[in-house]
GROMACS .gro file of C-alpha atoms in nm:
model
  182
    1MET     CA    1  -0.242  -0.531   2.247
    2ASN     CA    2  -0.618  -0.557   2.214
    3TYR     CA    3  -0.669  -0.479   1.846
    4SER     CA    4  -0.486  -0.543   1.519
    5TYR     CA    5  -0.518  -0.325   1.212
    6LYS     CA    6  -0.400  -0.608   0.984
    7GLY     CA    7  -0.591  -0.596   0.656
    8LYS     CA    8  -0.720  -0.243   0.718
    9ILE     CA    9  -0.663   0.060   0.499
   10LEU     CA   10  -0.515   0.378   0.645
   11ILE     CA   11  -0.566   0.707   0.470
   12SER     CA   12  -0.352   1.002   0.568
   13THR     CA   13  -0.519   1.318   0.687
   14PRO     CA   14  -0.428   1.649   0.521
   15ASP     CA   15  -0.220   1.728   0.831
   16VAL     CA   16   0.035   1.478   0.697
   17SER     CA   17   0.201   1.679   0.424
   18GLY     CA   18   0.539   1.730   0.273
   19ASP     CA   19   0.655   1.369   0.282
   20ILE     CA   20   0.583   1.033   0.122
   21PHE     CA   21   0.275   0.986   0.343
   22SER     CA   22   0.104   1.299   0.212
   23ARG     CA   23  -0.231   1.186   0.063
   24SER     CA   24  -0.131   0.823   0.092
   25VAL     CA   25  -0.341   0.508   0.116
   26VAL     CA   26  -0.166   0.237   0.316
   27LEU     CA   27  -0.262  -0.129   0.339
   28ILE     CA   28  -0.161  -0.273   0.677
   29VAL     CA   29  -0.021  -0.617   0.594
   30ASP     CA   30   0.076  -0.712   0.948
   31HIS     CA   31   0.023  -0.559   1.292
   32ASN     CA   32   0.102  -0.700   1.635
   33GLU     CA   33   0.252  -0.595   1.970
   34ASN     CA   34   0.593  -0.544   1.802
   35GLY     CA   35   0.466  -0.294   1.545
   36ALA     CA   36   0.307  -0.269   1.204
   37PHE     CA   37   0.408  -0.333   0.842
   38GLY     CA   38   0.227  -0.176   0.549
   39LEU     CA   39   0.253  -0.071   0.186
   40ILE     CA   40   0.148   0.257   0.025
   41LEU     CA   41  -0.089   0.164  -0.256
   42ASN     CA   42  -0.104   0.493  -0.447
   43LYS     CA   43   0.249   0.632  -0.492
   44LYS     CA   44   0.370   0.521  -0.834
   45ASN     CA   45   0.740   0.568  -0.914
   46GLN     CA   46   0.740   0.661  -1.284
   47ASN     CA   47   1.119   0.669  -1.315
   48MET     CA   48   1.170   0.319  -1.173
   49SER     CA   49   0.871   0.186  -1.369
   50SER     CA   50   1.042   0.297  -1.692
   51ARG     CA   51   1.367   0.129  -1.585
   52LEU     CA   52   1.183  -0.196  -1.512
   53LEU     CA   53   1.036  -0.191  -1.863
   54ASN     CA   54   1.392  -0.191  -1.998
   55ILE     CA   55   1.491  -0.479  -1.767
   56PHE     CA   56   1.189  -0.707  -1.813
   57GLY     CA   57   1.080  -0.609  -2.163
   58PHE     CA   58   0.719  -0.563  -2.053
   59PRO     CA   59   0.559  -0.283  -1.853
   60VAL     CA   60   0.585  -0.315  -1.475
   61GLU     CA   61   0.461  -0.035  -1.255
   62LEU     CA   62   0.663   0.013  -0.938
   63TYR     CA   63   0.509   0.176  -0.632
   64GLU     CA   64   0.679   0.335  -0.333
   65GLY     CA   65   0.575   0.101  -0.053
   66GLY     CA   66   0.716   0.339   0.204
   67PRO     CA   67   1.035   0.502   0.326
   68VAL     CA   68   1.188   0.193   0.489
   69GLU     CA   69   1.439  -0.033   0.307
   70ASN     CA   70   1.380   0.100  -0.044
   71ASP     CA   71   1.628  -0.157  -0.179
   72ARG     CA   72   1.382  -0.439  -0.100
   73VAL     CA   73   1.108  -0.540  -0.343
   74TYR     CA   74   0.768  -0.669  -0.235
   75PHE     CA   75   0.486  -0.813  -0.443
   76ILE     CA   76   0.115  -0.823  -0.373
   77LEU     CA   77  -0.039  -1.102  -0.580
   78LYS     CA   78  -0.398  -1.195  -0.646
   79GLY     CA   79  -0.513  -1.553  -0.680
   80GLN     CA   80  -0.307  -1.869  -0.676
   81LYS     CA   81   0.005  -1.897  -0.463
   82VAL     CA   82   0.327  -1.918  -0.666
   83THR     CA   83   0.559  -1.951  -0.368
   84GLU     CA   84   0.574  -2.113  -0.026
   85ASN     CA   85   0.707  -1.787   0.123
   86PHE     CA   86   0.417  -1.548   0.163
   87ILE     CA   87   0.202  -1.355   0.409
   88GLU     CA   88  -0.171  -1.390   0.348
   89ILE     CA   89  -0.347  -1.055   0.337
   90ASN     CA   90  -0.690  -1.210   0.292
   91GLN     CA   91  -0.839  -1.502   0.098
   92GLU     CA   92  -0.775  -1.331  -0.236
   93PHE     CA   93  -0.441  -1.151  -0.189
   94TYR     CA   94  -0.098  -1.230  -0.047
   95LEU     CA   95   0.244  -1.066  -0.012
   96THR     CA   96   0.583  -1.211  -0.101
   97GLU     CA   97   0.943  -1.104  -0.158
   98ASP     CA   98   1.018  -1.418  -0.363
   99ILE     CA   99   1.116  -1.245  -0.689
  100ASP     CA  100   1.241  -1.566  -0.852
  101SER     CA  101   0.908  -1.744  -0.808
  102VAL     CA  102   0.710  -1.439  -0.922
  103VAL     CA  103   0.916  -1.383  -1.238
  104SER     CA  104   0.910  -1.756  -1.316
  105ALA     CA  105   0.531  -1.765  -1.278
  106ILE     CA  106   0.495  -1.466  -1.514
  107VAL     CA  107   0.731  -1.615  -1.775
  108ASN     CA  108   0.551  -1.951  -1.755
  109SER     CA  109   0.210  -1.779  -1.788
  110GLU     CA  110   0.099  -1.914  -1.448
  111ILE     CA  111  -0.003  -1.563  -1.343
  112SER     CA  112  -0.076  -1.241  -1.526
  113ILE     CA  113   0.116  -0.921  -1.467
  114SER     CA  114  -0.225  -0.761  -1.403
  115ASP     CA  115  -0.256  -0.978  -1.089
  116ILE     CA  116   0.063  -0.833  -0.936
  117LYS     CA  117   0.161  -0.504  -0.779
  118VAL     CA  118   0.531  -0.432  -0.721
  119PHE     CA  119   0.661  -0.218  -0.434
  120SER     CA  120   0.998  -0.073  -0.339
  121GLY     CA  121   1.036  -0.042   0.038
  122TYR     CA  122   0.768  -0.051   0.302
  123SER     CA  123   0.599   0.152   0.573
  124GLY     CA  124   0.689   0.040   0.923
  125TRP     CA  125   0.592   0.134   1.274
  126GLY     CA  126   0.753   0.026   1.599
  127ALA     CA  127   0.562  -0.106   1.899
  128PHE     CA  128   0.256   0.118   1.962
  129GLN     CA  129   0.387   0.385   1.720
  130LEU     CA  130   0.091   0.338   1.483
  131GLU     CA  131  -0.153   0.360   1.774
  132GLY     CA  132   0.006   0.692   1.874
  133GLU     CA  133  -0.025   0.829   1.520
  134LEU     CA  134  -0.391   0.721   1.514
  135GLN     CA  135  -0.453   0.901   1.845
  136ARG     CA  136  -0.294   1.215   1.696
  137LYS     CA  137  -0.536   1.175   1.401
  138MET     CA  138  -0.260   1.142   1.140
  139TRP     CA  139  -0.450   0.850   0.987
  140THR     CA  140  -0.809   0.746   0.934
  141VAL     CA  141  -0.877   0.373   0.947
  142VAL     CA  142  -1.111   0.233   0.685
  143ASP     CA  143  -1.241  -0.093   0.828
  144VAL     CA  144  -1.415  -0.232   0.525
  145TYR     CA  145  -1.313  -0.120   0.181
  146ASN     CA  146  -1.356  -0.345  -0.120
  147LEU     CA  147  -1.035  -0.271  -0.308
  148ASP     CA  148  -0.833  -0.468  -0.560
  149TYR     CA  149  -0.481  -0.414  -0.425
  150THR     CA  150  -0.324  -0.503  -0.760
  151LEU     CA  151  -0.501  -0.233  -0.963
  152PRO     CA  152  -0.292   0.060  -1.079
  153ASN     CA  153  -0.372   0.349  -0.846
  154ASP     CA  154  -0.262   0.708  -0.819
  155GLN     CA  155  -0.353   1.010  -0.609
  156ASN     CA  156  -0.717   0.974  -0.716
  157LEU     CA  157  -0.744   0.670  -0.488
  158TRP     CA  158  -0.694   0.889  -0.179
  159LYS     CA  159  -0.950   1.142  -0.301
  160ASN     CA  160  -1.204   0.874  -0.398
  161ILE     CA  161  -1.185   0.707  -0.056
  162MET     CA  162  -1.224   1.042   0.118
  163GLN     CA  163  -1.529   1.124  -0.094
  164ASN     CA  164  -1.683   0.783  -0.026
  165LEU     CA  165  -1.645   0.837   0.350
  166GLY     CA  166  -1.854   1.155   0.321
  167GLY     CA  167  -1.905   1.414   0.594
  168GLU     CA  168  -1.592   1.605   0.696
  169PHE     CA  169  -1.388   1.380   0.468
  170LEU     CA  170  -1.547   1.556   0.168
  171LEU     CA  171  -1.375   1.875   0.283
  172TRP     CA  172  -1.041   1.695   0.299
  173ALA     CA  173  -1.094   1.535  -0.042
  174ASN     CA  174  -1.133   1.876  -0.201
  175ALA     CA  175  -0.863   2.054   0.001
  176PRO     CA  176  -0.552   2.165  -0.188
  177GLU     CA  177  -0.237   1.952  -0.156
  178ASP     CA  178  -0.077   2.229   0.052
  179VAL     CA  179  -0.346   2.301   0.313
  180SER     CA  180  -0.177   2.632   0.405
  181LEU     CA  181  -0.299   2.759   0.067
  182ASN     CA  182  -0.659   2.701   0.172
   0.00000   0.00000   0.00000
C-alpha cells in the first residue's frame, strides 16, 4: 500500500443514496493494508440522543458512526488525554472506546461535554475496499479541511463542504437528496 487516507475526510457523492452513507462526511481514523476505519461525522441519532439524556442527566448527542457494530460506542475527544487507550487522530483530537474514563473525566470536570463527540458503530472497509470505492467515485477525498470533529454537525456539513470545494461540487451540493428527481 503506497498511500494512507488516515486523517482525511471522505464525502459521499450523490451516487451513494438510499443508505447511511447518503450525503455523509466520514473521518478516516485509521487506514492501512488491512483496511480502513472511519466515523460518519454528520448523522445524528435523535432517538438515541434523547435516551442518553435520560441516562446521564445531561444532553449527549449520539451520532451514527457507521453500519458496523452499532452496539459499540466510540468517542472523539479534543484536548487532553483522559485514558491510556486511544488512537491519535492528530495533535488535537483522539479516539477512544474507554467509556469509564470518559464519563469519569466529565463527572470530575476534567473535560467538557463540548469537547466530546459520541458515536454508535463505525464505518469499515476491508483490504483495498476503500481504494475500489474511490476508483468508482463513490467518495471524494478532502485532503485538508480544518474541522472541529467534536462540533455538532448535521446534513449541512456535507453541503457546506461541497460548496467550499466549488466547481462541479456546487452542482452536487444543490442537487436534491434523491437525484432521480433532478
